[in-house]
């Protein structure tokens, strides 16, 4: 999942003023769905807690068995829900879980995509309750994966189950693809798709892995940034050296790494990699002006994040810098002594994890080449610098001119009693561009998380108000698609 | 301990050619000492292994009880050796162990200083045998503390024990001060000394915590560099942020830290901190020319360290850069995700451990102020940078015009059958300048380690040839001092 990163109380009032008076009362069908979900809430929460207890961290090899446990759990629940052909499908990486219900001839087919893998939990010491012992508190459920993405995958399963329970059938044809490698780049599924488009073929694809604009304001996301991620390894002396004995005589790998990282930006905050901005698409002023209607004021963001200033590429607002401009970040750095106290060494090596967010029309392959050349250009004498590509994904922009977008708009409005907003997203869902290319179907990004639900961070949680409204939204969305 | 960091096969041949023909045969007294140590070697090694089994890591609070165990072990062994007034003396930090033998009226009093604390063991995975399970192999003993400094402290205890066993008395008066905080800056002993000079008062001080020039070539060290060590903490957003959602909008603490570290040096490799070189003493060309007689060729060093180039301040040879020029090194860096795979975050904070080696007449207090100002000057907008001083020590240069130097010269020559060389040292022994100021006595640095014995690194070891020759050298040194 990739968070929007933007919430604002200012916006919520503005939008309520605009749409609050137009809020319709719920339809009879909505009300019967609502009653069904209310009656089953305790049971649903118990099941979600089971799912969240499984530490299915895809980036850590030691959790392989938990990946399998999450697959088995899903197979069981999808079968109970009433779906058919439920199975784990092997890929070169971790398997994805497939299920379908294809008994609505003449109606559209929707592919539901989600992921059962989760992010690592470190820094573990900052969690207020253990990440895999879910806790419900203040109408929120706390656990790794609560909002990203197990909680949202769960909504789809239970919305389908509800429709089948209440009506004995589904209004449309449904396929599910719940994968186990989203947090590490979806490599297995991506490769599998190259030769297997037919099984997942659909009229459109729905993904619930994005957040609402903010509590109470649903959002339909029409663009995501792409990704290039790599590891930098700087090798200096073949062993750690005493910094007294050798300090001054040899290159320090940490200094060499700092020089590389520092060279990513120029003094103004612009990315200083040669040719980097060449393919960045110009966004017209009309669209940029739209952003300001949903963007929070800087003061709000600074306060939310606890930073003394925002900072980035000049000439763009903070929301523009995350929505329509590329960015480079170092996600982690390590080398030498990091324990308590001091250890006066020149470390043998130093390492960093770097990722770039791409915007249309940047291509991962080309940006990788630019970045790798830049890194070697800034390597100090006396060290050997190597880079390893670890993840990539194309940026994606959707057309808003589609019946599925209208159905999503209707469903959100009915469930939340307020019109959804249309937004871009700073994050990346690598599978989005893969689906777009391989399945040639429009993608609807309609999520139920909140931007401050700590996806990828300690104390991840999912608001139960959106759990309830999400179930209703999805059941209404599937129903509306049949109209 | 601080290593020299220089060995060369070229030098050994040159020096053997110069002095080999002058080598005297051992005196009768030397031979009887030699026989005594030979007869007791197995027993001595067993005792040293006991000492090395104690994981007395001073920088890690969890090893407090091991510090106490090392104290108790020393008290027992010093008492058995025949020393008197043996006791642990409390300081504001860890205690030091005191012992004396003061029954040689009219003879000089020597203070033996050493330390029973050791460095941390990480990276633990690079040790070929566990650091606190000593192993004897290829005539070397492998364990953390083997060469730095437990092995060398042990030599003093057994040299004293031998003299008392063979002659019933010591030729001079001896005091011992074995402390437990050398690896973290000797703060407790330093503070204690401010009000307690009398107990440790001596005519001169001997420290065995420096290495030989190389195997077979003893060295008398006449200068050490000083030290300023601090921790840099860069605080960004109050929680880890998703790098998709926020990448481009806020300062990344790792980037801010890289900018600071990169700013320490200019493009040429010179330190770029304002005023940094103002107090650096000019060393005359005559002394600099002497260095070249003991310095290894660059190719040898590059091969030894496994680096493609040496690198540092222009205008100085590699040995000059470590002996007579100051240096700044980052000893460790950490922040964000360092696990396997990827985690696309902007970390909340990033941290580095930095140390500067000082040369005469730089003062730690002033250099700290320059460094701290420099760091704040290079802090990016959007983060808060704090620094914490963790260690300091003045540089020291000794006079070579002293009877104790002559005694050390004689003892080395008799034990090693080759004349010792006179060297400076790149490392720091913070207590050296403290002793010089508080006790106003000359300090003789005569050690028995080797530069490649991995002090502060995995697979630390101590060559048993120097264990044997060290025992003999010290017994002869104490005897010669009475002449």
mmCIF file of N, CA and C in Angstrom, chain A residues 37 155-156 159 208 412 415-416 446-448 462 464-476:
data_model
loop_
_atom_site.group_PDB
_atom_site.id
_atom_site.type_symbol
_atom_site.label_atom_id
_atom_site.label_comp_id
_atom_site.label_asym_id
_atom_site.label_seq_id
_atom_site.Cartn_x
_atom_site.Cartn_y
_atom_site.Cartn_z
ATOM 1 N N UNK A 37 -24.305 -6.417 8.026
ATOM 2 C CA UNK A 37 -22.926 -6.217 8.503
ATOM 3 C C UNK A 37 -22.895 -5.930 10.007
ATOM 4 N N UNK A 155 -12.356 -6.875 3.643
ATOM 5 C CA UNK A 155 -13.621 -6.196 3.286
ATOM 6 C C UNK A 155 -14.224 -6.786 2.015
ATOM 7 N N UNK A 156 -13.367 -7.040 1.021
ATOM 8 C CA UNK A 156 -13.866 -7.612 -0.239
ATOM 9 C C UNK A 156 -14.482 -8.988 -0.010
ATOM 10 N N UNK A 159 -17.803 -8.581 1.795
ATOM 11 C CA UNK A 159 -18.826 -7.946 0.946
ATOM 12 C C UNK A 159 -19.421 -8.983 -0.015
ATOM 13 N N UNK A 208 -8.161 -2.161 -3.430
ATOM 14 C CA UNK A 208 -8.372 -1.377 -2.208
ATOM 15 C C UNK A 208 -7.087 -1.384 -1.402
ATOM 16 N N UNK A 412 -19.442 4.988 -2.892
ATOM 17 C CA UNK A 412 -18.839 5.806 -1.828
ATOM 18 C C UNK A 412 -19.858 6.813 -1.289
ATOM 19 N N UNK A 415 -22.514 5.097 0.829
ATOM 20 C CA UNK A 415 -22.027 4.572 2.117
ATOM 21 C C UNK A 415 -21.556 5.688 3.051
ATOM 22 N N UNK A 416 -20.873 6.685 2.493
ATOM 23 C CA UNK A 416 -20.296 7.755 3.320
ATOM 24 C C UNK A 416 -21.206 8.980 3.390
ATOM 25 N N UNK A 446 -9.866 2.171 -5.109
ATOM 26 C CA UNK A 446 -10.821 2.676 -4.109
ATOM 27 C C UNK A 446 -10.524 2.019 -2.755
ATOM 28 N N UNK A 447 -9.886 2.808 -1.891
ATOM 29 C CA UNK A 447 -9.428 2.247 -0.617
ATOM 30 C C UNK A 447 -10.200 2.809 0.558
ATOM 31 N N UNK A 448 -9.856 2.260 1.739
ATOM 32 C CA UNK A 448 -10.600 2.593 2.958
ATOM 33 C C UNK A 448 -9.691 2.894 4.149
ATOM 34 N N UNK A 462 -6.314 0.298 11.714
ATOM 35 C CA UNK A 462 -7.383 0.479 10.723
ATOM 36 C C UNK A 462 -8.610 0.925 11.499
ATOM 37 N N UNK A 464 -12.306 1.355 12.522
ATOM 38 C CA UNK A 464 -13.452 0.464 12.330
ATOM 39 C C UNK A 464 -14.646 1.159 11.670
ATOM 40 N N UNK A 465 -14.687 2.471 11.736
ATOM 41 C CA UNK A 465 -15.731 3.189 10.997
ATOM 42 C C UNK A 465 -15.588 2.921 9.497
ATOM 43 N N UNK A 466 -14.364 2.879 9.020
ATOM 44 C CA UNK A 466 -14.128 2.597 7.601
ATOM 45 C C UNK A 466 -14.223 1.110 7.294
ATOM 46 N N UNK A 467 -14.011 0.289 8.324
ATOM 47 C CA UNK A 467 -14.275 -1.145 8.183
ATOM 48 C C UNK A 467 -15.762 -1.318 7.853
ATOM 49 N N UNK A 468 -16.625 -0.663 8.624
ATOM 50 C CA UNK A 468 -18.082 -0.768 8.416
ATOM 51 C C UNK A 468 -18.498 -0.143 7.085
ATOM 52 N N UNK A 469 -18.062 1.088 6.845
ATOM 53 C CA UNK A 469 -18.462 1.783 5.613
ATOM 54 C C UNK A 469 -17.840 1.133 4.387
ATOM 55 N N UNK A 470 -16.659 0.536 4.574
ATOM 56 C CA UNK A 470 -15.980 -0.154 3.469
ATOM 57 C C UNK A 470 -16.761 -1.364 3.010
ATOM 58 N N UNK A 471 -17.238 -2.166 3.970
ATOM 59 C CA UNK A 471 -18.064 -3.334 3.623
ATOM 60 C C UNK A 471 -19.273 -2.893 2.790
ATOM 61 N N UNK A 472 -19.943 -1.862 3.243
ATOM 62 C CA UNK A 472 -21.131 -1.362 2.568
ATOM 63 C C UNK A 472 -20.777 -0.812 1.183
ATOM 64 N N UNK A 473 -19.698 -0.023 1.113
ATOM 65 C CA UNK A 473 -19.282 0.575 -0.167
ATOM 66 C C UNK A 473 -19.022 -0.507 -1.207
ATOM 67 N N UNK A 474 -18.304 -1.551 -0.814
ATOM 68 C CA UNK A 474 -17.925 -2.574 -1.787
ATOM 69 C C UNK A 474 -19.144 -3.382 -2.245
ATOM 70 N N UNK A 475 -20.040 -3.725 -1.303
ATOM 71 C CA UNK A 475 -21.254 -4.466 -1.696
ATOM 72 C C UNK A 475 -22.093 -3.616 -2.660
ATOM 73 N N UNK A 476 -22.174 -2.322 -2.388
ATOM 74 C CA UNK A 476 -22.919 -1.415 -3.268
ATOM 75 C C UNK A 476 -22.220 -1.236 -4.616
#
